[in-house]
Amino acid sequence: MQHSTPPSHGKYRRLQRLSDSDGRFSMLAVDQRGSLRRMFGRQHGIDPSEVSPAQLRQVKRIVTRAVAPMASGLLTDPLYGYPASAGLLPPCTGVLLSREQTGYVAAEGQERRSRLLADWAPQRLLASGADALKLLIYHHPDASAETHEHEQDLVASVGAGCEDAGLPFILEVVTYPMGEGAQEAAVQARRRPELVVDAARTFSDPKYQVDVLKLEFPADLKFVADYQDASFGAGEAVYDRRAVEGACERLDQAAAVPWVILSSGVGIDEFVETLRLANEAGASGFLCGRAVWKEIVEHAPDTDEMTRFMEEVGKPRVDRLLTANEGARAWTDHPGHRQQETQSGTKVPTTE
């Protein structure tokens, strides 16, 4: 495991703001843009391009009002979500702002490349009130050298900017299918442990200056023998629970910085179980969105019905996540963080 230098005083204080009193991350996301447009499109039978900014802002505002007081941090976007919802954020809730453009650029073959939002450098996000910057990148170990160079340069440049600004850098790494069997879910389920562990190992390199990794669960519970009787079972098993636990342990060993789990849009029952398994292996909590609120688009544009959904469905889902998160490891107890402190000869900073 490689180790970077300890976070600066500014970064440390902001990471504290993003976590609860026990050092666990219980962060909720409403930064979706392209995926939210597609959700609207499927639900209402329209082209995603026809979804207006006002519709996006409505969802983000209602979700934020409902769940921000329950979260240690809220991830939103600087284009629609933050301008519409900044006044709804409690003083005790940390703010994460997205740095990437929605979607990706398709490169040769099936490769994907992320892009940065123009004019939203770390210093501007910091001045806007962000406690952290979140960047999403796409990663596959079999991608071309050109795509690897693109993603590595992108991450390194953002990491350097965050370091200069004293702004925590949360890196979300999303893997994707490539090659033969790319459209076969069972084939991808078999390979996911390898892909997610590789992502954690790659971007734990100190040169990227990442403070927290936001990672996919290193398996697909739909294809685990032990869960075939669950509501989310796919009817086909490609591994058992013991193999999944082993993948989680390898992921924890590969991650040289604290890590949290994303939901990938799965249902709440499945995500609660993945969160428990991840936390048992050493995760420091979660940063998820759609598992909590995705059905809200079914009630749009009726504000009262959307609000009712969040009160009756969304908030109880967050309660379930918070219960499952009680087993998370404090980010300050992550071996990489503790090793950083030992090597530097410093104690936890207490002032900026």
Coordinates of C-alpha atoms in Angstrom, one line a residue:
M1 CA 0.0 0.0 0.0
Q2 CA 1.4 3.4 -1.0
H3 CA 1.0 6.4 1.3
S4 CA 0.6 10.1 0.5
T5 CA 1.4 12.9 2.8
P6 CA -1.1 13.8 5.5
P7 CA -4.0 16.1 4.5
S8 CA -3.3 19.8 5.1
H9 CA -4.9 21.5 8.0
G10 CA -7.6 23.0 5.7
K11 CA -8.3 19.6 4.1
Y12 CA -8.5 17.9 7.5
R13 CA -11.0 20.3 8.9
R14 CA -13.2 20.1 5.8
L15 CA -13.1 16.3 5.9
Q16 CA -14.2 16.5 9.5
R17 CA -17.1 18.6 8.3
L18 CA -18.1 16.0 5.7
S19 CA -18.2 13.2 8.3
D20 CA -20.2 12.6 11.4
S21 CA -18.9 12.8 15.0
D22 CA -17.6 9.3 14.8
G23 CA -15.6 9.9 11.6
R24 CA -18.1 8.1 9.3
F25 CA -19.2 9.4 5.9
S26 CA -23.0 9.4 5.4
M27 CA -23.1 11.5 2.2
L28 CA -26.0 11.8 -0.2
A29 CA -25.9 12.8 -3.8
V30 CA -28.1 14.8 -6.0
D31 CA -25.6 16.0 -8.6
Q32 CA -27.0 13.9 -11.4
R33 CA -27.7 15.7 -14.7
G34 CA -27.6 13.4 -17.7
S35 CA -28.9 10.4 -15.8
L36 CA -31.7 12.5 -14.2
R37 CA -32.7 13.7 -17.7
R38 CA -32.8 10.0 -18.9
M39 CA -34.9 9.1 -15.8
F40 CA -37.4 11.8 -16.7
G41 CA -37.4 10.7 -20.3
R42 CA -38.2 7.1 -19.5
Q43 CA -40.9 8.1 -17.0
H44 CA -42.7 10.7 -19.1
G45 CA -42.0 9.4 -22.6
I46 CA -39.9 12.4 -23.8
D47 CA -36.5 12.8 -25.2
P48 CA -34.0 13.6 -22.4
S49 CA -32.9 16.7 -24.2
E50 CA -36.4 18.1 -23.7
V51 CA -36.1 18.0 -19.9
S52 CA -35.7 21.6 -18.8
P53 CA -33.3 23.1 -16.2
A54 CA -36.3 24.0 -14.2
Q55 CA -37.3 20.3 -13.9
L56 CA -33.8 19.4 -12.8
R57 CA -33.8 22.2 -10.2
Q58 CA -37.2 21.1 -8.8
V59 CA -36.0 17.6 -8.1
K60 CA -32.7 18.8 -6.6
R61 CA -34.4 21.3 -4.4
I62 CA -37.0 18.9 -3.0
V63 CA -34.5 16.1 -2.4
T64 CA -32.0 18.5 -0.7
R65 CA -34.7 19.9 1.6
A66 CA -35.7 16.4 2.7
V67 CA -32.3 14.7 3.2
A68 CA -29.6 17.3 3.7
P69 CA -30.4 17.5 7.5
M70 CA -29.9 13.7 7.8
A71 CA -26.6 13.6 5.9
S72 CA -23.0 14.4 7.0
G73 CA -22.5 15.8 3.5
L74 CA -24.5 16.6 0.4
L75 CA -23.1 16.3 -3.1
T76 CA -24.7 18.5 -5.7
D77 CA -23.7 20.2 -9.0
P78 CA -22.7 23.9 -9.4
L79 CA -24.9 24.4 -12.4
Y80 CA -28.4 23.5 -11.2
G81 CA -28.4 21.9 -7.8
Y82 CA -26.3 24.3 -5.7
P83 CA -27.8 27.6 -7.0
A84 CA -31.3 26.2 -6.4
S85 CA -30.6 24.7 -3.0
A86 CA -27.8 26.5 -1.2
G87 CA -30.2 28.2 1.1
L88 CA -31.7 24.8 2.2
L89 CA -28.4 23.3 3.4
P90 CA -28.0 23.1 7.2
P91 CA -24.8 24.7 8.6
C92 CA -23.7 21.3 10.0
T93 CA -24.0 19.6 6.6
G94 CA -20.8 19.5 4.4
V95 CA -21.1 20.5 0.8
L96 CA -19.4 18.6 -2.1
L97 CA -19.6 20.0 -5.6
S98 CA -19.1 18.1 -8.9
R99 CA -16.2 19.1 -11.2
E100 CA -17.0 16.9 -14.2
Q101 CA -19.3 17.5 -17.1
T102 CA -22.2 15.1 -17.3
G103 CA -21.6 12.0 -19.4
Y104 CA -18.4 11.1 -21.3
V105 CA -16.7 11.3 -24.6
A106 CA -16.6 8.0 -26.5
A107 CA -13.1 7.2 -27.6
E108 CA -11.8 4.3 -29.8
G109 CA -13.7 1.1 -29.4
Q110 CA -15.8 1.1 -26.2
E111 CA -13.6 3.5 -24.3
R112 CA -14.9 6.5 -22.2
R113 CA -13.2 9.7 -21.3
S114 CA -14.4 12.3 -18.7
R115 CA -14.4 16.0 -19.2
L116 CA -14.2 18.9 -16.8
L117 CA -16.8 21.6 -16.3
A118 CA -15.3 24.8 -17.6
D119 CA -14.6 27.7 -15.2
W120 CA -15.1 25.6 -12.0
A121 CA -11.6 25.2 -10.8
P122 CA -11.0 24.2 -7.1
Q123 CA -10.4 27.8 -6.0
R124 CA -13.8 28.9 -7.4
L125 CA -15.6 25.9 -5.8
L126 CA -13.9 26.8 -2.5
A127 CA -15.0 30.4 -2.8
S128 CA -18.5 29.2 -3.5
G129 CA -18.7 27.4 -0.2
A130 CA -17.6 23.8 -1.2
D131 CA -16.1 21.6 1.5
A132 CA -14.8 19.2 -1.1
L133 CA -14.5 18.7 -4.9
K134 CA -15.9 15.5 -6.5
L135 CA -14.6 14.3 -9.8
L136 CA -16.0 11.3 -11.7
I137 CA -13.8 9.4 -14.1
Y138 CA -14.3 6.2 -16.1
H139 CA -11.7 3.5 -15.9
H140 CA -10.9 0.2 -17.5
P141 CA -7.5 -1.5 -17.3
D142 CA -7.8 -2.7 -20.9
A143 CA -8.3 0.8 -22.3
S144 CA -5.7 2.2 -24.7
A145 CA -2.5 4.0 -23.5
E146 CA -4.0 7.3 -24.8
T147 CA -7.2 6.9 -22.7
H148 CA -5.1 6.0 -19.6
E149 CA -2.9 9.0 -20.1
H150 CA -6.0 11.2 -20.5
E151 CA -7.6 10.0 -17.3
Q152 CA -4.3 10.1 -15.3
D153 CA -3.5 13.7 -16.4
L154 CA -7.0 14.8 -15.6
V155 CA -7.0 13.3 -12.1
A156 CA -3.4 14.6 -11.4
S157 CA -4.3 18.1 -12.5
V158 CA -7.4 18.2 -10.3
G159 CA -5.6 16.7 -7.4
A160 CA -2.9 19.4 -7.6
G161 CA -5.5 22.2 -7.8
C162 CA -7.3 20.8 -4.7
E163 CA -4.0 20.5 -2.8
D164 CA -3.2 24.2 -3.6
A165 CA -6.7 25.2 -2.5
G166 CA -6.8 23.1 0.7
L167 CA -9.9 21.5 -0.7
P168 CA -10.5 17.7 -0.2
F169 CA -10.5 15.7 -3.4
I170 CA -13.1 13.0 -3.6
L171 CA -12.5 10.8 -6.7
E172 CA -15.3 8.7 -8.0
V173 CA -14.1 5.9 -10.3
V174 CA -16.7 4.1 -12.4
T175 CA -15.7 1.0 -14.4
Y176 CA -17.5 0.0 -17.6
P177 CA -17.8 -3.0 -19.9
M178 CA -15.4 -3.6 -22.8
G179 CA -14.6 -6.5 -25.1
E180 CA -16.4 -9.8 -25.7
G181 CA -19.5 -10.2 -23.6
A182 CA -19.7 -6.5 -22.8
Q183 CA -23.5 -6.6 -22.9
E184 CA -23.9 -9.7 -20.9
A185 CA -24.6 -8.9 -17.3
A186 CA -23.3 -12.2 -15.9
V187 CA -20.0 -11.8 -17.7
Q188 CA -19.6 -8.3 -16.3
A189 CA -20.5 -9.5 -12.8
R190 CA -17.6 -12.1 -12.9
R191 CA -15.1 -9.4 -13.9
R192 CA -16.3 -6.6 -11.6
P193 CA -14.1 -7.5 -8.6
E194 CA -11.0 -7.3 -10.7
L195 CA -12.0 -4.0 -12.2
V196 CA -13.0 -2.2 -9.0
V197 CA -9.9 -3.4 -7.1
D198 CA -7.7 -2.2 -10.0
A199 CA -9.4 1.2 -9.9
A200 CA -8.7 1.5 -6.2
R201 CA -5.1 0.5 -6.6
T202 CA -4.4 2.7 -9.6
F203 CA -5.8 6.0 -8.1
S204 CA -4.4 5.4 -4.6
D205 CA -1.0 6.5 -6.0
P206 CA 0.1 9.5 -4.0
K207 CA 0.7 11.5 -7.2
Y208 CA -3.0 11.9 -7.6
Q209 CA -3.4 13.5 -4.2
V210 CA -6.8 11.9 -3.6
D211 CA -8.3 12.1 -0.1
V212 CA -11.3 9.8 -0.4
L213 CA -12.1 7.2 -3.1
K214 CA -15.8 6.8 -4.1
L215 CA -16.0 3.3 -5.5
E216 CA -18.4 0.8 -6.8
F217 CA -19.1 -2.3 -4.8
P218 CA -16.6 -5.0 -6.0
A219 CA -19.3 -7.5 -6.9
D220 CA -22.9 -7.6 -8.1
L221 CA -25.2 -9.0 -5.5
K222 CA -27.8 -9.9 -8.1
F223 CA -25.5 -12.7 -9.2
V224 CA -24.5 -14.0 -5.7
A225 CA -25.9 -17.5 -4.8
D226 CA -26.9 -16.4 -1.3
Y227 CA -29.1 -13.6 -2.6
Q228 CA -31.1 -15.4 -5.3
D229 CA -34.2 -15.5 -3.1
A230 CA -33.9 -11.8 -2.4
S231 CA -36.1 -9.2 -4.3
F232 CA -33.0 -8.2 -6.4
G233 CA -31.8 -11.7 -7.3
A234 CA -31.1 -12.2 -11.0
G235 CA -31.8 -15.9 -11.1
E236 CA -28.2 -16.8 -12.0
A237 CA -25.3 -17.2 -9.6
V238 CA -21.7 -16.5 -10.6
Y239 CA -20.2 -16.4 -7.1
D240 CA -21.1 -16.9 -3.5
R241 CA -21.0 -14.6 -0.4
R242 CA -17.6 -15.8 0.6
A243 CA -16.1 -14.7 -2.7
V244 CA -17.8 -11.3 -2.3
E245 CA -16.3 -10.9 1.1
G246 CA -12.9 -11.8 -0.3
A247 CA -13.3 -9.1 -3.0
C248 CA -14.2 -6.5 -0.4
E249 CA -11.1 -7.4 1.6
R250 CA -8.9 -7.1 -1.5
L251 CA -10.5 -3.7 -2.2
D252 CA -9.7 -2.5 1.2
Q253 CA -6.1 -3.6 0.8
A254 CA -5.8 -1.9 -2.5
A255 CA -7.2 1.4 -1.3
A256 CA -4.4 3.5 0.3
V257 CA -6.9 6.2 1.3
P258 CA -10.3 6.1 3.0
W259 CA -13.0 4.8 0.7
V260 CA -16.8 4.9 0.5
I261 CA -19.3 3.0 -1.6
L262 CA -21.6 4.4 -4.3
S263 CA -25.0 2.9 -5.1
S264 CA -24.8 2.6 -9.0
G265 CA -28.5 3.2 -9.0
V266 CA -29.4 -0.2 -7.5
G267 CA -32.5 -0.5 -5.3
I268 CA -32.4 0.3 -1.6
D269 CA -32.5 -3.3 -0.4
E270 CA -29.5 -4.3 -2.4
F271 CA -27.6 -1.1 -1.5
V272 CA -28.2 -1.6 2.2
E273 CA -26.6 -5.1 2.0
T274 CA -23.7 -3.9 -0.1
L275 CA -23.1 -1.1 2.4
R276 CA -23.0 -3.6 5.3
L277 CA -20.5 -5.8 3.5
A278 CA -18.3 -2.9 2.4
N279 CA -18.2 -1.5 5.9
E280 CA -17.3 -4.8 7.4
A281 CA -14.3 -4.9 5.1
G282 CA -13.2 -1.4 6.0
A283 CA -15.2 1.2 4.1
S284 CA -15.8 4.5 5.8
G285 CA -19.4 4.8 4.7
F286 CA -21.3 5.8 1.7
L287 CA -21.9 8.5 -0.9
C288 CA -25.1 7.6 -2.8
G289 CA -28.1 9.2 -4.4
R290 CA -30.5 7.3 -6.7
A291 CA -31.0 4.4 -4.3
V292 CA -32.7 7.0 -2.0
W293 CA -34.8 9.1 -4.3
K294 CA -34.9 7.8 -7.9
E295 CA -38.7 7.2 -8.1
I296 CA -39.3 10.9 -7.3
V297 CA -39.6 11.6 -11.1
E298 CA -42.7 9.5 -11.1
H299 CA -44.4 12.2 -9.1
A300 CA -43.1 15.2 -11.1
P301 CA -44.1 18.0 -11.6
D302 CA -46.4 17.8 -8.6
T303 CA -44.4 19.5 -5.8
D304 CA -46.7 18.2 -3.0
E305 CA -46.5 14.6 -4.3
M306 CA -42.7 14.8 -4.7
T307 CA -42.4 16.1 -1.2
R308 CA -44.7 13.4 0.1
F309 CA -42.6 10.8 -1.6
M310 CA -39.4 12.1 0.1
E311 CA -41.1 12.2 3.5
E312 CA -42.7 8.8 3.3
V313 CA -40.1 6.9 1.2
G314 CA -36.9 8.8 0.8
K315 CA -36.2 9.7 4.4
P316 CA -36.9 6.2 5.8
R317 CA -34.5 4.9 3.2
V318 CA -31.8 7.2 4.6
D319 CA -32.6 6.0 8.1
R320 CA -31.9 2.4 6.9
L321 CA -28.6 3.5 5.5
L322 CA -27.6 5.3 8.6
T323 CA -28.3 2.1 10.6
A324 CA -26.2 0.1 8.2
N325 CA -23.5 2.7 8.4
E326 CA -22.9 2.2 12.1
G327 CA -20.3 -0.4 11.2
A328 CA -18.3 1.9 9.1
R329 CA -14.6 2.6 9.9
A330 CA -13.8 6.2 10.8
W331 CA -11.8 7.7 8.0
T332 CA -9.1 8.8 10.5
D333 CA -8.7 5.1 11.4
H334 CA -7.9 4.0 7.9
P335 CA -4.4 2.4 7.9
G336 CA -3.2 4.8 5.1
H337 CA -4.2 7.9 7.1
R338 CA -2.7 6.6 10.3
Q339 CA 0.5 5.7 8.5
Q340 CA 0.6 9.2 7.0
E341 CA 0.5 10.7 10.5
T342 CA 3.2 8.4 11.8
Q343 CA 5.5 9.1 8.9
S344 CA 5.1 12.8 9.2
G345 CA 5.6 12.9 13.0
T346 CA 2.5 15.1 13.4
K347 CA -0.7 14.7 15.3
V348 CA -4.2 15.5 14.0
P349 CA -4.3 19.2 13.1
T350 CA -6.8 21.1 15.1
T351 CA -6.7 24.6 13.4
E352 CA -6.4 25.9 9.9

